[in-house]
């Protein structure tokens, strides 16, 4: 799943292509939106908010999208055509952006954007990033630190990759109740996640190890069944969070205080064929 840094980079690219330009093509392939046509309207800005994208037009409308599991915005030549995976097509005289496999698409008045993103906690990569508020939210979360980090209402932009890697780097068990952690520890986790996202926002290949070479980019994410780079033990994956909203968490029991309560300890196969393909 694309995380905050990927969405931030997507917004920047869309902004570069669209800002100040009138739309020459507009095709929203989404229930209730398919008759809307914003052709002729000029783009004011495209910004990210957590994992959400907001495309603001000078008419006072905002096109909101979310990439969810495997969506993306692809920038193509001006005559690019939609295909079966296209959920939105927006174009200028120079470029066409194809919103592929989007998880959400909405159109709202720009003044009402809060109805779509107002529930989000502070945006890790946002101009108004507020680590103190994120810290307060995590301390107050009545759940594990791993689930709390993934909850976008506490802080926005952290997904499985950065939650797993941050907790590994902080040598903390993901199933530790957030409320039991000292504020200093919480602040260190937030700082770690923020620095990882910042360091990766300009790169297509995400790395938490400092290496962008294939197979060397992470410590635990998508590395279950493989040896831990620190202790040599076996990296594992288990589910975390409330039933019906469970997420995956990668971790090293050796470095992070033992097996999680949802981990039966059985041998695990690696997810996918390469460490960089799984983006859950
Ligand atoms: Zn380890």
JSON list of N, CA and C and ligand atoms in Angstrom, two decimals, residues 168 228-233 252 254-255, ligand 1:
[
{"chain": "A", "resi": 168, "resn": "UNK", "atom": "N", "xyz": [11.02, -1.52, 14.68]},
{"chain": "A", "resi": 168, "resn": "UNK", "atom": "CA", "xyz": [12.25, -2.33, 14.70]},
{"chain": "A", "resi": 168, "resn": "UNK", "atom": "C", "xyz": [13.44, -1.47, 15.10]},
{"chain": "A", "resi": 228, "resn": "UNK", "atom": "N", "xyz": [17.21, -11.75, 10.43]},
{"chain": "A", "resi": 228, "resn": "UNK", "atom": "CA", "xyz": [17.30, -10.35, 10.88]},
{"chain": "A", "resi": 228, "resn": "UNK", "atom": "C", "xyz": [18.70, -9.83, 10.60]},
{"chain": "A", "resi": 229, "resn": "UNK", "atom": "N", "xyz": [18.76, -8.60, 10.10]},
{"chain": "A", "resi": 229, "resn": "UNK", "atom": "CA", "xyz": [20.07, -8.01, 9.78]},
{"chain": "A", "resi": 229, "resn": "UNK", "atom": "C", "xyz": [20.84, -7.68, 11.06]},
{"chain": "A", "resi": 230, "resn": "UNK", "atom": "N", "xyz": [20.15, -7.59, 12.18]},
{"chain": "A", "resi": 230, "resn": "UNK", "atom": "CA", "xyz": [20.83, -7.21, 13.41]},
{"chain": "A", "resi": 230, "resn": "UNK", "atom": "C", "xyz": [21.23, -8.43, 14.23]},
{"chain": "A", "resi": 231, "resn": "UNK", "atom": "N", "xyz": [20.26, -9.35, 14.47]},
{"chain": "A", "resi": 231, "resn": "UNK", "atom": "CA", "xyz": [20.54, -10.45, 15.41]},
{"chain": "A", "resi": 231, "resn": "UNK", "atom": "C", "xyz": [20.66, -11.81, 14.72]},
{"chain": "A", "resi": 232, "resn": "UNK", "atom": "N", "xyz": [20.27, -11.89, 13.45]},
{"chain": "A", "resi": 232, "resn": "UNK", "atom": "CA", "xyz": [20.36, -13.17, 12.75]},
{"chain": "A", "resi": 232, "resn": "UNK", "atom": "C", "xyz": [19.17, -14.08, 12.99]},
{"chain": "A", "resi": 233, "resn": "UNK", "atom": "N", "xyz": [18.28, -13.71, 13.92]},
{"chain": "A", "resi": 233, "resn": "UNK", "atom": "CA", "xyz": [17.05, -14.47, 14.14]},
{"chain": "A", "resi": 233, "resn": "UNK", "atom": "C", "xyz": [16.12, -14.33, 12.93]},
{"chain": "A", "resi": 252, "resn": "UNK", "atom": "N", "xyz": [11.00, -8.47, 14.35]},
{"chain": "A", "resi": 252, "resn": "UNK", "atom": "CA", "xyz": [11.96, -9.50, 14.74]},
{"chain": "A", "resi": 252, "resn": "UNK", "atom": "C", "xyz": [11.74, -9.82, 16.21]},
{"chain": "A", "resi": 254, "resn": "UNK", "atom": "N", "xyz": [13.42, -11.58, 18.12]},
{"chain": "A", "resi": 254, "resn": "UNK", "atom": "CA", "xyz": [14.71, -11.53, 18.84]},
{"chain": "A", "resi": 254, "resn": "UNK", "atom": "C", "xyz": [15.07, -10.13, 19.29]},
{"chain": "A", "resi": 255, "resn": "UNK", "atom": "N", "xyz": [14.87, -9.17, 18.42]},
{"chain": "A", "resi": 255, "resn": "UNK", "atom": "CA", "xyz": [15.24, -7.78, 18.73]},
{"chain": "A", "resi": 255, "resn": "UNK", "atom": "C", "xyz": [14.13, -7.00, 19.41]},
{"chain": "B", "resi": 1, "resn": "LIG", "atom": "ZN1", "xyz": [16.70, -9.28, 15.23]}
]
